[in-house]
PDB file of C-alpha atoms in Angstrom:
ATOM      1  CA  UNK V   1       0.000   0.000   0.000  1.00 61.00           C
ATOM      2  CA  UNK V   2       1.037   3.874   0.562  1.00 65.00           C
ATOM      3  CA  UNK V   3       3.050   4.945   3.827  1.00 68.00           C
ATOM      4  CA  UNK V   4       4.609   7.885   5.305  1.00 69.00           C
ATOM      5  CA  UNK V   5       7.064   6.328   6.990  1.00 71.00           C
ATOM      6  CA  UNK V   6       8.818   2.893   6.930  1.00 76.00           C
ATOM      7  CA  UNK V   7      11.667   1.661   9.365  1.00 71.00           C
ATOM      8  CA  UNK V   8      12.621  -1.988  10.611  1.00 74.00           C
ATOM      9  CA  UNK V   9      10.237  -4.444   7.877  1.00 72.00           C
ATOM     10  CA  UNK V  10      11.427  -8.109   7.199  1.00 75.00           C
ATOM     11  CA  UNK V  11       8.914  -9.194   4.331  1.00 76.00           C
ATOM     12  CA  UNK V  12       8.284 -12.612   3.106  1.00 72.00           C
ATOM     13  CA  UNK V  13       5.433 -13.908   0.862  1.00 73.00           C
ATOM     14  CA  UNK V  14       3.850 -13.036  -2.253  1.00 78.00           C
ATOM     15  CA  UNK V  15       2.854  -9.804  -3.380  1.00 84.00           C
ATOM     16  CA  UNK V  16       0.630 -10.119  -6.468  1.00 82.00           C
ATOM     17  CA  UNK V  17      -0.835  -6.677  -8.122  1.00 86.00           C
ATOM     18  CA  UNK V  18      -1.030  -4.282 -10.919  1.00 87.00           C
ATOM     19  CA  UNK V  19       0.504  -1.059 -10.560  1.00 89.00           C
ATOM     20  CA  UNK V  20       3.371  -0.207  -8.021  1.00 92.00           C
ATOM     21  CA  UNK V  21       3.903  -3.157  -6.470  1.00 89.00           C
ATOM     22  CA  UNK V  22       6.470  -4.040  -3.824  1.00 86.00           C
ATOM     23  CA  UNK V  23       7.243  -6.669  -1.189  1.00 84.00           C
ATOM     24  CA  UNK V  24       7.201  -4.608   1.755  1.00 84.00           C
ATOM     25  CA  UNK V  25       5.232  -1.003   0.087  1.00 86.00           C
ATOM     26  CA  UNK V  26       3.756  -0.238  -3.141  1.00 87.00           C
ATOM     27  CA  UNK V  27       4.092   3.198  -3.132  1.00 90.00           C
ATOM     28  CA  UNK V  28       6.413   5.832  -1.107  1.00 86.00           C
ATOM     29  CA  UNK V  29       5.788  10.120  -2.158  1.00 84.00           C
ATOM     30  CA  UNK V  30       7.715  12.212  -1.331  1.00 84.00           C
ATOM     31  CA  UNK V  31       9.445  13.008   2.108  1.00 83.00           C
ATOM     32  CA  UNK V  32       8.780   9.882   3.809  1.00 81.00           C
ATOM     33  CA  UNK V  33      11.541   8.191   6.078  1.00 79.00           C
ATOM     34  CA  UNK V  34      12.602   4.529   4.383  1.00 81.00           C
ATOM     35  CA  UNK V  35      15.490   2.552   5.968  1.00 79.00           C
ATOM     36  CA  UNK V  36      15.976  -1.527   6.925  1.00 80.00           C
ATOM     37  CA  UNK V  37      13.498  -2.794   4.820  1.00 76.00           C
ATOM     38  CA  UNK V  38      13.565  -6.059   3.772  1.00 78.00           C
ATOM     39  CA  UNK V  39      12.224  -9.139   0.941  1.00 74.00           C
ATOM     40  CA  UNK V  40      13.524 -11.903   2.362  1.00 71.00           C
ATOM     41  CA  UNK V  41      13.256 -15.709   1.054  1.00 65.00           C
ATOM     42  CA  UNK V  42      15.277 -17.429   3.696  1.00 62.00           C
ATOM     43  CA  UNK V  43      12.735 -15.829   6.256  1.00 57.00           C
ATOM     44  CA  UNK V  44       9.911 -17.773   4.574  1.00 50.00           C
ATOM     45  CA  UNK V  45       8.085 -20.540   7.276  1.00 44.00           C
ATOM     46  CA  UNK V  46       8.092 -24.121   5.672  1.00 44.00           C
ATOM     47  CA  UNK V  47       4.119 -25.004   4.424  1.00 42.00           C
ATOM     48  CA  UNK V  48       2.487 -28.190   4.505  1.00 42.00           C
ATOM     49  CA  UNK V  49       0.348 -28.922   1.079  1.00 43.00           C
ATOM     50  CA  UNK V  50      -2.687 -30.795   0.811  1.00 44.00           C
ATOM     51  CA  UNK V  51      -0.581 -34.103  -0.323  1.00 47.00           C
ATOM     52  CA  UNK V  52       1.320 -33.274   3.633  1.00 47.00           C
ATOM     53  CA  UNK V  53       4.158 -32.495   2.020  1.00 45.00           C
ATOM     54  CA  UNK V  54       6.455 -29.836   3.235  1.00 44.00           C
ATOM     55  CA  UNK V  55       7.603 -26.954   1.045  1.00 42.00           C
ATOM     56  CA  UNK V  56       8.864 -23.340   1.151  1.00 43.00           C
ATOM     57  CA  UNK V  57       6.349 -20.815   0.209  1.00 45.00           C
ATOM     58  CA  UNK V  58       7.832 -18.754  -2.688  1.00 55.00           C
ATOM     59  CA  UNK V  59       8.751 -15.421  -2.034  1.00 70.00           C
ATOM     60  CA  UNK V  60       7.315 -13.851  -5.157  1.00 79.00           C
ATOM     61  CA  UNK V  61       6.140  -9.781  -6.289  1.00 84.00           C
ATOM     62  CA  UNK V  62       4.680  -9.821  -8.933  1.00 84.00           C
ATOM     63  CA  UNK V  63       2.856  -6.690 -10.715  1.00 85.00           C
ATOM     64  CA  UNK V  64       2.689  -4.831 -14.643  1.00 84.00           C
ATOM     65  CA  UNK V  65       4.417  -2.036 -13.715  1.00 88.00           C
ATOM     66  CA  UNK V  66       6.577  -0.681 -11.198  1.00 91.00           C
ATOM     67  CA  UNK V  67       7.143  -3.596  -9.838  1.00 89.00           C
ATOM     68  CA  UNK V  68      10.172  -4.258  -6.627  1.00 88.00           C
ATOM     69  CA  UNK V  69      11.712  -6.419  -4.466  1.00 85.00           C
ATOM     70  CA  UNK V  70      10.974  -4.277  -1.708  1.00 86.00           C
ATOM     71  CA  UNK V  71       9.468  -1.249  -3.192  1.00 89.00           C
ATOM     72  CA  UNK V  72       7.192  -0.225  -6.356  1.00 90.00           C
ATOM     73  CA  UNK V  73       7.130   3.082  -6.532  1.00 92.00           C
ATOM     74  CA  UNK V  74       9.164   5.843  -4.534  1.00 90.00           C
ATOM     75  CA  UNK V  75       9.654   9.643  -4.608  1.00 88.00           C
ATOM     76  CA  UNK V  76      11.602   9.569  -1.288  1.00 86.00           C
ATOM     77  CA  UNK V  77      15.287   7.906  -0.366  1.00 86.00           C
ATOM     78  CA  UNK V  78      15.756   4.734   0.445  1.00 85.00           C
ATOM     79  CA  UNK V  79      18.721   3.368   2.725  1.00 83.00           C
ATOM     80  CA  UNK V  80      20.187  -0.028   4.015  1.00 83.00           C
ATOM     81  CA  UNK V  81      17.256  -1.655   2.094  1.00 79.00           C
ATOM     82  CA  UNK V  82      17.428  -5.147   0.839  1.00 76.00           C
ATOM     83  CA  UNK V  83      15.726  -8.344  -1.879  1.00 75.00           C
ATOM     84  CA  UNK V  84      17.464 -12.056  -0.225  1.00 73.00           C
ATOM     85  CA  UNK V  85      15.835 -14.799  -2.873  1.00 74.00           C
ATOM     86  CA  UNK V  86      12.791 -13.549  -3.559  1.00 77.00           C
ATOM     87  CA  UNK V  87      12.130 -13.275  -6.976  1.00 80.00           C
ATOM     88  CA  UNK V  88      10.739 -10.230  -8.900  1.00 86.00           C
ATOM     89  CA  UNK V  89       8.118 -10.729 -11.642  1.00 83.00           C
ATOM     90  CA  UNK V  90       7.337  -7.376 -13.485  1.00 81.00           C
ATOM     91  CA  UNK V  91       6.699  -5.736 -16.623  1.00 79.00           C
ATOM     92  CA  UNK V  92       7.719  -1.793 -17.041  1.00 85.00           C
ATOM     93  CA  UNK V  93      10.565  -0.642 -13.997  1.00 89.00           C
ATOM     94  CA  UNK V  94      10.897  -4.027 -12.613  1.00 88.00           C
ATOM     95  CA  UNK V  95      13.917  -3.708 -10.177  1.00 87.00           C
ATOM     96  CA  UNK V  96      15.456  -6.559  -7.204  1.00 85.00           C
ATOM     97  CA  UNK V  97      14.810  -3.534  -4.622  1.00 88.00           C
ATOM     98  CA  UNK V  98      13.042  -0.525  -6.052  1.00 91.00           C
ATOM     99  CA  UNK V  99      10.976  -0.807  -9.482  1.00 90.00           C
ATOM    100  CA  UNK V 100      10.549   3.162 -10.021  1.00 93.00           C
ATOM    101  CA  UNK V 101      12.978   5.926  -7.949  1.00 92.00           C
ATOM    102  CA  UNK V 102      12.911   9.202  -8.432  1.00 91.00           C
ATOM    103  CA  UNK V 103      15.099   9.835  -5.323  1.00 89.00           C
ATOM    104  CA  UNK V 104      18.523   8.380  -4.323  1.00 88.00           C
ATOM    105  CA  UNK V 105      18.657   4.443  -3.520  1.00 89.00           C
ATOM    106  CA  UNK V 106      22.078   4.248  -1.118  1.00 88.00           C
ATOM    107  CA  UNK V 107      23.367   0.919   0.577  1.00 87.00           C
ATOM    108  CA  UNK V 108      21.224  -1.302  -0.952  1.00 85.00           C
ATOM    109  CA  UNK V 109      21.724  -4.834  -2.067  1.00 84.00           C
ATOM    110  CA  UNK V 110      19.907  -7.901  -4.308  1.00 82.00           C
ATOM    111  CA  UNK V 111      20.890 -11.000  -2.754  1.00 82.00           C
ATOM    112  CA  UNK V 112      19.843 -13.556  -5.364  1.00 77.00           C
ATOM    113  CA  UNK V 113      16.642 -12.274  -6.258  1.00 76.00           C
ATOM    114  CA  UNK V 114      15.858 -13.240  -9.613  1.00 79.00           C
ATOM    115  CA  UNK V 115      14.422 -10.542 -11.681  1.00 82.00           C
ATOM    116  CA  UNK V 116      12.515 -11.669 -14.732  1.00 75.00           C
ATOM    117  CA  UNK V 117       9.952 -10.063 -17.536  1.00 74.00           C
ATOM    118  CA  UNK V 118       9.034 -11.281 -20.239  1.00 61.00           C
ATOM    119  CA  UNK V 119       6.232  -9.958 -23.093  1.00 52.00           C
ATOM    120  CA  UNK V 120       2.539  -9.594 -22.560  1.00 51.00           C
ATOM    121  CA  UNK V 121      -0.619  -8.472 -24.277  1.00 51.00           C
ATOM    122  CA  UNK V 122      -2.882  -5.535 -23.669  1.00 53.00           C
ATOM    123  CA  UNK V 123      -6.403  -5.498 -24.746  1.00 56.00           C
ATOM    124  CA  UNK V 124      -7.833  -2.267 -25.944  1.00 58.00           C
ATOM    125  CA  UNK V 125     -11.784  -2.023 -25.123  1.00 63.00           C
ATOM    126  CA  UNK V 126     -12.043   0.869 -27.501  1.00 67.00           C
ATOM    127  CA  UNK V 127     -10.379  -0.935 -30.696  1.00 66.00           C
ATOM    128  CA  UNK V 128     -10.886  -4.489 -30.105  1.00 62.00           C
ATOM    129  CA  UNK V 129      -7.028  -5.461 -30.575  1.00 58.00           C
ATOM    130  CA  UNK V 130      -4.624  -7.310 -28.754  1.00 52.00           C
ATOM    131  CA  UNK V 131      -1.459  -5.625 -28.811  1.00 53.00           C
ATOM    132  CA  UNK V 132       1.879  -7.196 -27.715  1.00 49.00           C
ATOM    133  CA  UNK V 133       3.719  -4.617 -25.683  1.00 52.00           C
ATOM    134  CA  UNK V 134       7.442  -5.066 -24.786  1.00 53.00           C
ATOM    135  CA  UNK V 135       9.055  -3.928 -21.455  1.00 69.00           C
ATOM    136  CA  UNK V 136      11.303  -1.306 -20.814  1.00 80.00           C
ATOM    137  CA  UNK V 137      13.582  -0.853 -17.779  1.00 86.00           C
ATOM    138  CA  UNK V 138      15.021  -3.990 -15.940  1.00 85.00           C
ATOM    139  CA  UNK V 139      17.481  -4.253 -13.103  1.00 87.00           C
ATOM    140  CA  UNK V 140      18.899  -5.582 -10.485  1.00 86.00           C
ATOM    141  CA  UNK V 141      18.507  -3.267  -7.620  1.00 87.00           C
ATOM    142  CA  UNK V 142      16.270  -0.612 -10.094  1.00 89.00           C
ATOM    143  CA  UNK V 143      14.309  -0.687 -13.138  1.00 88.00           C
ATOM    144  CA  UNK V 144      14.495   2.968 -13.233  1.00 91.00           C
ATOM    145  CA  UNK V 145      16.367   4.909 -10.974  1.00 90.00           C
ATOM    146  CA  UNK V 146      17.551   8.514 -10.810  1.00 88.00           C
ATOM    147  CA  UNK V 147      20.711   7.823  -8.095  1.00 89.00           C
ATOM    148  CA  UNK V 148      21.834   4.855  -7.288  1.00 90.00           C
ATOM    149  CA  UNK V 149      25.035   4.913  -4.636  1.00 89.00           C
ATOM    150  CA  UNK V 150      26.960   2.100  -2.920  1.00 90.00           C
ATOM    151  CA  UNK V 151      24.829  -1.257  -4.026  1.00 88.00           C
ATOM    152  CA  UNK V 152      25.402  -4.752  -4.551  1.00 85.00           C
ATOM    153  CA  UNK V 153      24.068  -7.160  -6.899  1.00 87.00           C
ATOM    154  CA  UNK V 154      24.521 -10.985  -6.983  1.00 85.00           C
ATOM    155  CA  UNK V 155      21.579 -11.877  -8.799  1.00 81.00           C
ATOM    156  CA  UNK V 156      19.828 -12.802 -12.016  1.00 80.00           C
ATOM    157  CA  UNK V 157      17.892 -10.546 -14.392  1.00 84.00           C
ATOM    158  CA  UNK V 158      16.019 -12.050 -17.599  1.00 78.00           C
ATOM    159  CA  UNK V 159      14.140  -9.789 -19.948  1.00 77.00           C
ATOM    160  CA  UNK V 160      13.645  -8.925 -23.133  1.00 73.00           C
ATOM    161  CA  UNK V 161      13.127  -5.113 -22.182  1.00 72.00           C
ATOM    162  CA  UNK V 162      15.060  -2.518 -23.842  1.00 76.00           C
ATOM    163  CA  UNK V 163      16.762  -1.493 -21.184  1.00 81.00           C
ATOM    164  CA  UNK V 164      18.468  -3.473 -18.726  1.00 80.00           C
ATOM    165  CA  UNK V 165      21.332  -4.647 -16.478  1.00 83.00           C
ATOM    166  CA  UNK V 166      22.504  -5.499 -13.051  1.00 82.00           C
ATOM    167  CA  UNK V 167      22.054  -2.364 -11.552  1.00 85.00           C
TER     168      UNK V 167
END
């Protein structure tokens, strides 16, 4: 959802939506106070399924557009903010930690957290055609981002956007 302030979160789980989309917050404005939050996999309790046997629940976000590890959307800073495993499935600005920052990401890292887009089709009420619509902006820590300082990556990202990379 939308905060003003966000300090301390360990995430694990999936996150499924549309627009803005992140493991711990979907959408941070301006001026709001973001450190030690966290998408982490290894965190994730062991399940029982219907056939009683035990799994890990996947640790997935998944969203269309701004979609991240941690957070979808932001306008405001984020530090010492992190993705461990948890996999990141997104169309436009799909990023390990932040999918769309207009602020500075610092001392952030994507700890194996798979990032992955792929193609998908938009129906158009108005016109009655499917059109295929490509991605744009893929990365490891951000799939856009305006400043990015002091980050790690040791992760995977698969897409077929035009833009994208580790970072």
């Amino acid at each position: 959802g939308y905060t003003t302030e966000a300090f301390g979160i360990e995430t694990s789980g999936r996150v499924i939506g549309n627009t803005n989309v992140g493991g711990a917050i979907g959408y941070a404005g301006p001026n709001v106070y973001i450190k030690n939050l966290s998408n982490d996999y290894s965190k994730t309790k062991q399940i029982v399924d219907v056939n009683n046997s035990t799994k890990l629940a996947k640790t997935i976000v998944y969203g269309t557009k701004n979609v991240g590890g941690v957070v979808g959307q932001t306008r405001s800073t984020i530090y010492s903010s992190y993705n461990h495993l948890a996999y990141v499935l997104g169309g436009h600005n799909a990023g390990g930690v932040v999918g769309y920052s207009t602020a500075t990401i610092k001392d952030a890292y994507n700890n194996g957290g798979s990032v992955i887009t792929n193609y998908y089709y938009e129906y158009s009420y108005d016109t009655g055609l499917l059109t295929e619509i490509g991605f744009n902006n893929v990365g490891g820590i951000a799939g856009f981002g305006t400043n990015i300082a002091n980050v790690y990556v040791t992760a995977n990202v698969y897409s077929d956007a035009r833009y994208c990379g580790e970072i």
